[in-house]
Tab-separated table of C-alpha atoms in Angstrom:
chain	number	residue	atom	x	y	z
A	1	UNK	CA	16.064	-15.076	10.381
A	2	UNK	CA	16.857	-15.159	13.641
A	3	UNK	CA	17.380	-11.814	15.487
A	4	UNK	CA	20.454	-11.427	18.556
A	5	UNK	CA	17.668	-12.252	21.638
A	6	UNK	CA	16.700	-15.449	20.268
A	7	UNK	CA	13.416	-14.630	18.224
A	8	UNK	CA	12.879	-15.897	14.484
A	9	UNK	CA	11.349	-13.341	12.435
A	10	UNK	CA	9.668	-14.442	9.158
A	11	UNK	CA	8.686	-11.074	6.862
A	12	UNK	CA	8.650	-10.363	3.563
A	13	UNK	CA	6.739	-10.434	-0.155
A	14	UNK	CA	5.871	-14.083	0.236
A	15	UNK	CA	4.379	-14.298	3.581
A	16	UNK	CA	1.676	-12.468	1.711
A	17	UNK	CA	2.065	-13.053	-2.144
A	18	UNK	CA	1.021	-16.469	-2.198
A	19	UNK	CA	3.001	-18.344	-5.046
A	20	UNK	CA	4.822	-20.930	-2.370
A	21	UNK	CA	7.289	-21.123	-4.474
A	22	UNK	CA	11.613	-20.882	-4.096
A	23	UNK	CA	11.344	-17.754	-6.120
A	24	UNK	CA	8.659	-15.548	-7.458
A	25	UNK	CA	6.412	-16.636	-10.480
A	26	UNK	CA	9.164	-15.449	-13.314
A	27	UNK	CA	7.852	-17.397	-16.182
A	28	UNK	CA	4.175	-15.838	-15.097
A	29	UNK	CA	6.271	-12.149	-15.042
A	30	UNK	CA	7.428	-12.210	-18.938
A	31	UNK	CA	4.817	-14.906	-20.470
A	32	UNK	CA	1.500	-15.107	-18.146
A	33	UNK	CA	1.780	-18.511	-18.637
A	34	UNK	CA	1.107	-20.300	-14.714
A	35	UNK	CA	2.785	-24.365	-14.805
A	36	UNK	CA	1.343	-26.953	-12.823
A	37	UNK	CA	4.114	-26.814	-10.452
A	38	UNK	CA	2.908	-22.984	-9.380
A	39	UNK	CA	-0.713	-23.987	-9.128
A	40	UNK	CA	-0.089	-27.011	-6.966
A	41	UNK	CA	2.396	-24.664	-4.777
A	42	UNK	CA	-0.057	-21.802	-4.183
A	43	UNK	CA	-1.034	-21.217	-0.654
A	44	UNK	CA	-4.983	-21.849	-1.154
A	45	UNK	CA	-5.841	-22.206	2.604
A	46	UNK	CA	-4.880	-18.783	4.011
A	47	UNK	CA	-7.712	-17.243	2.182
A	48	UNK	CA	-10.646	-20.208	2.184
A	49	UNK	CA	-9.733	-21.750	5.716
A	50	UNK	CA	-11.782	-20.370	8.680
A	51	UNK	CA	-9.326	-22.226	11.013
A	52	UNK	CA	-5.450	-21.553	9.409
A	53	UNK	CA	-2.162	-21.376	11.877
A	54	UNK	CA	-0.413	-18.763	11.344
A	55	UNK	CA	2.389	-19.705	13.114
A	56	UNK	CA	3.026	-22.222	9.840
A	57	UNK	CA	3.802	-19.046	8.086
A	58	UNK	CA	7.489	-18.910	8.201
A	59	UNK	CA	10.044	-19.698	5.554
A	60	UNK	CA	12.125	-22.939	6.055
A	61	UNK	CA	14.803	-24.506	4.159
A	62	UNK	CA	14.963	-28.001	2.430
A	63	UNK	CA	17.307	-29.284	-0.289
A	64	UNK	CA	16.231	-27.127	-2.949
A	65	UNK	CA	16.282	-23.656	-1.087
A	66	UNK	CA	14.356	-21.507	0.819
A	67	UNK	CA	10.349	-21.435	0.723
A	68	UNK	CA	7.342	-20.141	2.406
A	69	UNK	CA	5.559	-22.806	5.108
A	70	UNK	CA	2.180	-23.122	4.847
A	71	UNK	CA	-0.547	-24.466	7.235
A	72	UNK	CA	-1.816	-27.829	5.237
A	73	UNK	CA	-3.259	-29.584	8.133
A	74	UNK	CA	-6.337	-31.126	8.119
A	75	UNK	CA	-8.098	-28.745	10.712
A	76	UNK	CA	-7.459	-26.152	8.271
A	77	UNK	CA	-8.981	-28.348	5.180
A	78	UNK	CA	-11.694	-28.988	6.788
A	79	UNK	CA	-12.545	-25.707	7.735
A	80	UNK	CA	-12.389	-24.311	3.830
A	81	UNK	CA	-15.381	-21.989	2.521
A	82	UNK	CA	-15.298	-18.217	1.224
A	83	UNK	CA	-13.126	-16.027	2.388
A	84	UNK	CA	-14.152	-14.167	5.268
A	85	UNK	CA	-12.456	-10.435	6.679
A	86	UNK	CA	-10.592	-12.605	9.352
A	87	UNK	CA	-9.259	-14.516	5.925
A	88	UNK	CA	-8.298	-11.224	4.905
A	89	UNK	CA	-6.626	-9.459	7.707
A	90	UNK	CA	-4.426	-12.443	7.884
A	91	UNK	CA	-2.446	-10.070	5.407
A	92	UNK	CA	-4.583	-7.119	4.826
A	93	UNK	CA	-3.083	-6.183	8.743
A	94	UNK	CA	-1.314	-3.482	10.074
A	95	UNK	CA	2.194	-4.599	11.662
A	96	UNK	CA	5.021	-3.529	11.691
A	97	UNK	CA	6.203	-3.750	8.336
A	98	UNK	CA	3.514	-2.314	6.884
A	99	UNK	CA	2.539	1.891	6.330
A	100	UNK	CA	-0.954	2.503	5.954
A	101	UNK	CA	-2.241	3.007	9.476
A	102	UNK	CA	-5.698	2.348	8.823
A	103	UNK	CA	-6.571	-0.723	10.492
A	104	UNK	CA	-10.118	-2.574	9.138
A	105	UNK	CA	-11.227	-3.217	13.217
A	106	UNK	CA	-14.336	-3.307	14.992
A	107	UNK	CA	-12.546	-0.697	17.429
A	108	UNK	CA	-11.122	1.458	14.378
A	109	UNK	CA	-13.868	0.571	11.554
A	110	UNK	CA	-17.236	0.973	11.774
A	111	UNK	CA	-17.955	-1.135	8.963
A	112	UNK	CA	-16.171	-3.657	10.828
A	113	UNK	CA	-18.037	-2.993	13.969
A	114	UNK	CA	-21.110	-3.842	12.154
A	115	UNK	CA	-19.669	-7.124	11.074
A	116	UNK	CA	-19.071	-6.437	7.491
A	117	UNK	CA	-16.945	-8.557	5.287
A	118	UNK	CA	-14.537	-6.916	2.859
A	119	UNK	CA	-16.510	-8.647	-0.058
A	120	UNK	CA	-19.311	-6.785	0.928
A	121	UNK	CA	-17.535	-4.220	-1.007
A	122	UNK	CA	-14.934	-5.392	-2.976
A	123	UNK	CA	-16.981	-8.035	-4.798
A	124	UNK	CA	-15.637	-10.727	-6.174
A	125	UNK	CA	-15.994	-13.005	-9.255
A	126	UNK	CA	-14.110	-16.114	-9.156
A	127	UNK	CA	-10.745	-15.127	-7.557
A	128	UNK	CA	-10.351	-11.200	-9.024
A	129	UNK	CA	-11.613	-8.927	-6.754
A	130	UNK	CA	-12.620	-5.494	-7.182
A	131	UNK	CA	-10.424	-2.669	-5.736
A	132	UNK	CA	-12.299	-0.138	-6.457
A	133	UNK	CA	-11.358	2.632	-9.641
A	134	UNK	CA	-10.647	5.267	-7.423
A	135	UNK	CA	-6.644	4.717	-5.761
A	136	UNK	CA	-3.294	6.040	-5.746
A	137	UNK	CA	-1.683	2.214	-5.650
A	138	UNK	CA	0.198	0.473	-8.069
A	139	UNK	CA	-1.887	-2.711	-7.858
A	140	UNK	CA	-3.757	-4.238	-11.043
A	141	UNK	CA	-7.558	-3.850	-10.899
A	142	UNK	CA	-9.313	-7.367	-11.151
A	143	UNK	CA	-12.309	-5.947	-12.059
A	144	UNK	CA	-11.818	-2.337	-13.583
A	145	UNK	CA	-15.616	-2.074	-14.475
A	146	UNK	CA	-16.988	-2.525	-10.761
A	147	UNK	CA	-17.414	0.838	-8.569
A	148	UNK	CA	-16.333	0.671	-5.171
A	149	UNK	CA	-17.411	3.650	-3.117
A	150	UNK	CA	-19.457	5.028	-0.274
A	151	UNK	CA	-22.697	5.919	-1.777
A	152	UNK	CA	-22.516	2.467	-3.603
A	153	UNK	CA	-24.577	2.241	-0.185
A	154	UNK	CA	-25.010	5.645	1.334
A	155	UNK	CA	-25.953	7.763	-1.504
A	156	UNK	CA	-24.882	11.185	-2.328
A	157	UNK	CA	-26.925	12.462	0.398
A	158	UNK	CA	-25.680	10.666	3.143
A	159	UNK	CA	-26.723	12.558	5.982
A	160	UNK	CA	-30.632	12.008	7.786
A	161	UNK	CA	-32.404	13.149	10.519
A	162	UNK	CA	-30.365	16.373	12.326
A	163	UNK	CA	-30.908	20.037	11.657
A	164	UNK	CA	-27.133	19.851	10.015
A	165	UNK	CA	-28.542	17.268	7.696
A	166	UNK	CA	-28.840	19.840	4.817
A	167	UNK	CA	-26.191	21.644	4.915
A	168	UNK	CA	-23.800	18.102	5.139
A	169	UNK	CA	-24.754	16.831	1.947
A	170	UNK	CA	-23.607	20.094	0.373
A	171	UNK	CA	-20.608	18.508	0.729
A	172	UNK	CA	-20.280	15.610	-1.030
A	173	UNK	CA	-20.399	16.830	-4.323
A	174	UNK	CA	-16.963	18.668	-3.629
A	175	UNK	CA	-15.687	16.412	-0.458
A	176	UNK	CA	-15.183	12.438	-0.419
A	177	UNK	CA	-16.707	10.491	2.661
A	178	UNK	CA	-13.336	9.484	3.929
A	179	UNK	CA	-12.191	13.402	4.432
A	180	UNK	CA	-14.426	13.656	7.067
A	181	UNK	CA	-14.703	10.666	8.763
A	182	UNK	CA	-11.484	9.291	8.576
A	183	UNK	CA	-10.514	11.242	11.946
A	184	UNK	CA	-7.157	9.660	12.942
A	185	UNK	CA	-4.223	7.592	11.850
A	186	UNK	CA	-3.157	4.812	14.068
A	187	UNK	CA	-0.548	6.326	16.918
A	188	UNK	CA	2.071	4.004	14.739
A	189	UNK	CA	1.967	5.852	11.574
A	190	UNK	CA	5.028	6.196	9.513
A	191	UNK	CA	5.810	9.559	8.076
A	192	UNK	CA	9.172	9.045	7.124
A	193	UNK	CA	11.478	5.923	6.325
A	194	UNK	CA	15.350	6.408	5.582
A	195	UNK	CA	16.850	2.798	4.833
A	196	UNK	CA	20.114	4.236	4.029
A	197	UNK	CA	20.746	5.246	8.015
A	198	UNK	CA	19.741	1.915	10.108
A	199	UNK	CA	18.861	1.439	13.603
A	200	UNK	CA	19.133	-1.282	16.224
A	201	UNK	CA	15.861	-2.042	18.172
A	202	UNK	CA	17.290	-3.090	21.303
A	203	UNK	CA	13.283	-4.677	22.152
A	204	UNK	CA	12.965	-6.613	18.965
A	205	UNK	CA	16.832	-7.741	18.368
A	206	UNK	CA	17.361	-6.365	14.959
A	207	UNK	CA	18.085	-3.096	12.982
A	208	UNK	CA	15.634	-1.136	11.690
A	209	UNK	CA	15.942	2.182	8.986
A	210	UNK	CA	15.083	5.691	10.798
A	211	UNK	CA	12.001	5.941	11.117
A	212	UNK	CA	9.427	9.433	11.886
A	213	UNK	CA	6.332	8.000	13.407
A	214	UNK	CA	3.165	10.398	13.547
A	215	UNK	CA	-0.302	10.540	13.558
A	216	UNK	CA	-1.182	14.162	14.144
A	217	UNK	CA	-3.600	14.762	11.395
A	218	UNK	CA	-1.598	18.469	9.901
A	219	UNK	CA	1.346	15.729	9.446
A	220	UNK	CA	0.357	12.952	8.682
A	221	UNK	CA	-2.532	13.429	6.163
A	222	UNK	CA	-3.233	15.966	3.124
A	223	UNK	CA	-6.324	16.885	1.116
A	224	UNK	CA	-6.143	17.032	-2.145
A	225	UNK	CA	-8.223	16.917	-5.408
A	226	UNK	CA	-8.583	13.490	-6.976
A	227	UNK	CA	-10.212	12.748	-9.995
A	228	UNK	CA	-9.271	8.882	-9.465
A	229	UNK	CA	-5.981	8.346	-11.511
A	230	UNK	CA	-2.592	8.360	-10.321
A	231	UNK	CA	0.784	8.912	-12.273
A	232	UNK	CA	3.336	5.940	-11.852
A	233	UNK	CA	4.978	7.200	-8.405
A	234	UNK	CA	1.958	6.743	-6.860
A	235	UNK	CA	0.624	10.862	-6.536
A	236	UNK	CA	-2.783	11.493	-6.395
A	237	UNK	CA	-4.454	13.497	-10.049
A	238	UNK	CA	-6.907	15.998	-9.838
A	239	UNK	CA	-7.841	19.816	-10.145
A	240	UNK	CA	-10.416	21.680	-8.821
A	241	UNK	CA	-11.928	23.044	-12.073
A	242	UNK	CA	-11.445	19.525	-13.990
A	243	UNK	CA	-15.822	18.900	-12.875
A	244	UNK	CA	-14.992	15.077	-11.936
A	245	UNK	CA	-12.419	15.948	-8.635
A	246	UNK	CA	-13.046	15.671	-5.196
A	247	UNK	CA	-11.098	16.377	-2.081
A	248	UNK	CA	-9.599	13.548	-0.645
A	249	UNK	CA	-7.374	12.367	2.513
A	250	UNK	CA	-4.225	11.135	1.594
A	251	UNK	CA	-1.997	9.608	3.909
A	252	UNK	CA	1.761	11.453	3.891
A	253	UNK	CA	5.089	8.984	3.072
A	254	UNK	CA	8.374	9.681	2.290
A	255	UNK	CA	11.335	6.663	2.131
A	256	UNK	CA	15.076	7.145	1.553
A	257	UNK	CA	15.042	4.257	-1.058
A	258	UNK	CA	17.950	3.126	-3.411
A	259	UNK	CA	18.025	4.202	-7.239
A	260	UNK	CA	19.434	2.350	-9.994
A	261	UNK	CA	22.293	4.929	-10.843
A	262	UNK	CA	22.139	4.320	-14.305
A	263	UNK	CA	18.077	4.308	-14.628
A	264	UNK	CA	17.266	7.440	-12.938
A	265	UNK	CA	14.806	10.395	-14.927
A	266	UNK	CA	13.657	13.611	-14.102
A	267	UNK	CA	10.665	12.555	-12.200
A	268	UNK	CA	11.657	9.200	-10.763
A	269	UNK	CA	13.858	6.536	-10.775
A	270	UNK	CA	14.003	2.613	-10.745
A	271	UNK	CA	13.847	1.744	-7.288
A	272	UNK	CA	16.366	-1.166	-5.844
A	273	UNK	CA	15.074	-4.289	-3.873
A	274	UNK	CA	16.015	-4.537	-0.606
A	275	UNK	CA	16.920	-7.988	1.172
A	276	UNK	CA	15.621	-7.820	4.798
A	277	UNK	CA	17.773	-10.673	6.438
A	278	UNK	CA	20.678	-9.170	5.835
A	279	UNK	CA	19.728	-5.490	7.263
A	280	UNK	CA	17.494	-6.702	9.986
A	281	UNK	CA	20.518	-9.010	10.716
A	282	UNK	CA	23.399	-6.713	9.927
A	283	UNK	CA	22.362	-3.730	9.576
A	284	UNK	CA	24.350	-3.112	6.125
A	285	UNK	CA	22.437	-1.186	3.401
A	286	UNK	CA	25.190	-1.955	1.155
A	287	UNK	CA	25.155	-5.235	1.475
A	288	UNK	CA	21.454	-5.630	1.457
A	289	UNK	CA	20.816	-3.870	-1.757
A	290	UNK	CA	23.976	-5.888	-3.425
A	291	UNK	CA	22.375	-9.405	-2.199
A	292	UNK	CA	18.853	-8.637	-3.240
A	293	UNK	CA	20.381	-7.488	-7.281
A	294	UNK	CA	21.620	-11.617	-7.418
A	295	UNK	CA	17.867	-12.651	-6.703
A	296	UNK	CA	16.106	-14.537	-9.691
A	297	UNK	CA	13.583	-12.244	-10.467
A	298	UNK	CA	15.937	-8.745	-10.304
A	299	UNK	CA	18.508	-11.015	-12.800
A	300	UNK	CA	15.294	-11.257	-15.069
A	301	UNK	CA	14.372	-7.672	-15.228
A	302	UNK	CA	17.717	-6.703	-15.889
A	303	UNK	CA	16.678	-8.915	-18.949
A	304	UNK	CA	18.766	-12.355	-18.399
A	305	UNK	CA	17.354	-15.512	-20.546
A	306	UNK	CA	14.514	-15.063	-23.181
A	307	UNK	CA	11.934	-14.638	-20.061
A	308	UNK	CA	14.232	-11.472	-19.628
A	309	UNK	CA	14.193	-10.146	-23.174
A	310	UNK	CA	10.204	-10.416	-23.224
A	311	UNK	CA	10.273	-8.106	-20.434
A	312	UNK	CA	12.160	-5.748	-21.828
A	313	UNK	CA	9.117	-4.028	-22.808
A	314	UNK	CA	7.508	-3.277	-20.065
A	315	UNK	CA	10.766	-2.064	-18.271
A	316	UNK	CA	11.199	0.658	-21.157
A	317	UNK	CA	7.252	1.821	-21.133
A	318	UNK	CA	8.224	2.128	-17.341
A	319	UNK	CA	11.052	4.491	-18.091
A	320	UNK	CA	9.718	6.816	-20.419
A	321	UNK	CA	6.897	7.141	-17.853
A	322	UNK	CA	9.468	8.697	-15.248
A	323	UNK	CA	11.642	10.685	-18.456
A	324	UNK	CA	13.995	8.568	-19.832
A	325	UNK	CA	14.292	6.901	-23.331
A	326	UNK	CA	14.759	3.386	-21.985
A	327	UNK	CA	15.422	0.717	-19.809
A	328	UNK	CA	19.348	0.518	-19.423
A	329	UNK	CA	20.613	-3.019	-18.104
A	330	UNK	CA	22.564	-4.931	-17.279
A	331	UNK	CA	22.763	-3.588	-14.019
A	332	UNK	CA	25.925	-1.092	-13.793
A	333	UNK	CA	26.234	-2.254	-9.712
A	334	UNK	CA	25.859	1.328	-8.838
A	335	UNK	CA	23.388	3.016	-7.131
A	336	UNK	CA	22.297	6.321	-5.000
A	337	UNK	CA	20.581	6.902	-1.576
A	338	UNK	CA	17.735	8.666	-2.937
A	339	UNK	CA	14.092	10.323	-1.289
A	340	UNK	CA	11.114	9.023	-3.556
A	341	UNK	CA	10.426	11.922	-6.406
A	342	UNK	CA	7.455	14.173	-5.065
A	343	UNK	CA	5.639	12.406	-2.441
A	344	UNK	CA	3.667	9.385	-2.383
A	345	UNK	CA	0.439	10.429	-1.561
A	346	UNK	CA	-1.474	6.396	-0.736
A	347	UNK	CA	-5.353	6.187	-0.520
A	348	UNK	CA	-6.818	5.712	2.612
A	349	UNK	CA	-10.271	3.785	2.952
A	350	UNK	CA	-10.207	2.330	6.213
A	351	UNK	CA	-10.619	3.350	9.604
A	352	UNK	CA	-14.005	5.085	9.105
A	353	UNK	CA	-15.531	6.433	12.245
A	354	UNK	CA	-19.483	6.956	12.312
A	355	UNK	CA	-19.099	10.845	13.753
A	356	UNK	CA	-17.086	12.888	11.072
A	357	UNK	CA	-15.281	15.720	11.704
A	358	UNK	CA	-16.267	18.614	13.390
A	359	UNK	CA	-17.253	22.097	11.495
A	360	UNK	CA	-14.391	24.246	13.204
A	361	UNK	CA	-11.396	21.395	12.257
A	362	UNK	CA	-11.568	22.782	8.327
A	363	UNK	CA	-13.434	25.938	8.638
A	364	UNK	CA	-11.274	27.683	10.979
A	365	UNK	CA	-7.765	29.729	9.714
A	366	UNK	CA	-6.227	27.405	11.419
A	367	UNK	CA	-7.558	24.288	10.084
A	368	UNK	CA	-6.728	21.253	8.408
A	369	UNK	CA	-7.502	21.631	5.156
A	370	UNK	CA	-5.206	24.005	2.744
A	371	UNK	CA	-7.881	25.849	1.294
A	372	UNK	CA	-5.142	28.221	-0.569
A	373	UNK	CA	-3.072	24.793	-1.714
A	374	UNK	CA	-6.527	23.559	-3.324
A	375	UNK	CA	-6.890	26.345	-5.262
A	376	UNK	CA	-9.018	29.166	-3.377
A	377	UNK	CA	-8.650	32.972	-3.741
A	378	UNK	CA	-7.926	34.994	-0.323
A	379	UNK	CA	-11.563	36.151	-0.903
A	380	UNK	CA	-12.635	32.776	-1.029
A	381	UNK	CA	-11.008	31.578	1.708
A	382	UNK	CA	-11.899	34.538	3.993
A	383	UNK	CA	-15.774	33.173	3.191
A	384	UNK	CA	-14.759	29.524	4.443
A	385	UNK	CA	-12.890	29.875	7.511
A	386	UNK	CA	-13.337	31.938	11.090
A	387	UNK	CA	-10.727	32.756	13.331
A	388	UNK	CA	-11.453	30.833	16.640
């Protein structure tokens, strides 16, 4: 779209979710069955090219509809091999659509500063890719049987050559790597997100929803137990007596998001698409919700066509998870203004700095970490923190 001072803005699922297609994969969705047509569309070269234009990344229109542009050119062909992190960031980035505030830098990272390449890590065979079995995201795990952690490299006892060294690795078998030396979010961290109340960025030409931006750590981050699952709304599992749970950091979000009316439960609801040319553009959450329920793939989950009805499934396992009997569709055309149940409480990996934390930022009363919210008596507490 283009925004009222002239600039084109190209943002959304696909700039990322590679299919290239008009519409996402819905046959894929309901059948896992890929066609030729899909393969031949996918955008290959953003991950494998060393040299790819970004700039080719923006969606265009031709007589069948609107589709993602892709940089085909033969400087980026010839410039194929494995993916590299600069392959990687190409999505994996921090802008300003995106919430995590944990940018993989050589300024922000150390890992990165040492010239590490996410693979180093997340291994790959073929094209899945190991996330890791510890995270709070909905996102499917390639390869579920391959651990992705810090003392994959660092060991349990981490911490060499200081008098402190000792008393450090005490730690780890109650506190996760990240809870220390994850010091920061980035100065553009979103906290909060209402959609239902938009703004107009006079700088950038286009309304945005109300946003509360934060990084200071007592606001932006919590520590909780984590024993490596997640329920379906994304909040972190754990308990301090459970004998698998650590503390970890977990970054803080909240969204003012719109609920099916007719599909909401006890402990969640179904959450509505949201189509960003028309707020960006307009600034209309009504109409923006309304558009994005006539897209292909929301007219399949509401179960239109057989690829529908095979999906039906899935949408009522989904439902019972958040307290209802079932998935109810067609779509009513109602909905409510709702904040997300609980709050989302996403993993943070990124970001690492080589110094951790300092004793007195936990173990003082007034600290970061909730020692009480964790699960520690008074007495116990008393024993872990000094007043400064």
């Amino acid at each position: 779209m283009q925004t009222r001072n002239g600039r084109v803005i190209s943002e959304g699922c696909g700039k990322c979710h590679i299919s290239g297609m008009y519409s996402p994969p819905l046959l894929y969705m309901a059948t896992q069955k890929i066609t030729e047509e899909e393969i031949d569309a996918i955008d290959c070269l953003i991950c494998h090219a060393r040299e790819y234009d970004m700039s080719k990344k923006k969606v265009f229109k031709d007589e069948h509809g609107y589709r993602w542009g892709q940089d085909r050119s033969m400087r980026a062909a010839v410039s194929a091999g494995h993916a590299d992190a600069q392959a990687c960031l190409r999505c994996h980035v921090e802008t300003f659509t995106t919430k995590r505030a944990t940018p993989y830098t050589p300024e922000e990272d150390v890992h990165a500063k040492a010239g590490l390449n996410c693979t180093t890590c997340h291994i790959s065979e073929g094209h899945l890719i190991a996330k890791g079995r510890f995270g709070t995201d909905l996102v499917t795990e390639d390869l579920p049987e391959v651990k992705v952690s810090c003392e994959g490299c660092h060991t349990l006892s981490p911490h060499k050559g200081s008098d402190q060294a000792d008393t450090l690795n005490t730690h780890t078998a109650k506190l996760s790597c990240e809870a220390c030396h994850i010091t920061q979010l980035g100065s553009e961290n979103w906290r909060y997100r209402d959609w239902s109340k938009p703004i107009f960025n006079e700088a950038m030409g286009i309304y945005q929803p109300t946003t509360v931006i934060t990084n200071e750590t007592k606001e932006a981050l919590t520590f909780r137990w984590f024993d490596g699952t997640s329920t379906v709304m994304a909040q972190a599992r754990g308990a301090r007596t459970d004998g698998k749970s650590r503390v970890y950091p977990f970054k803080l979000f909240q969204a003012v998001m719109p609920e099916d009316a007719a599909n909401r439960g006890p402990t969640g609801g179904m959450l509505l698409p949201i189509d960003r040319h028309f707020y960006y553009r307009e600034g209309n959450p009504d109409k923006f919700v309304r558009n994005a329920m006539e897209k292909p793939f929301m007219k399949l989950m509401y179960g239109e066509g057989m690829a529908g009805m095979m999906m039906k499934g899935t949408m009522n396992k989904m439902m019972r998870a958040i307290g209802l009997e079932g998935f109810k569709a067609p779509w009513g055309g109602n909905y409510v203004w709702s904040e997300m149940r609980g709050d989302a409480t996403l993993m943070v990996n990124h970001a690492i700095k080589k110094n951790g934390r300092e004793c007195a930022s936990c173990h003082t009363s007034d600290g970061i970490i909730d020692f009480k919210n964790l699960g520690y008596s008074t007495e116990e507490i008393q024993r872990l923190t000094w007043t400064k």
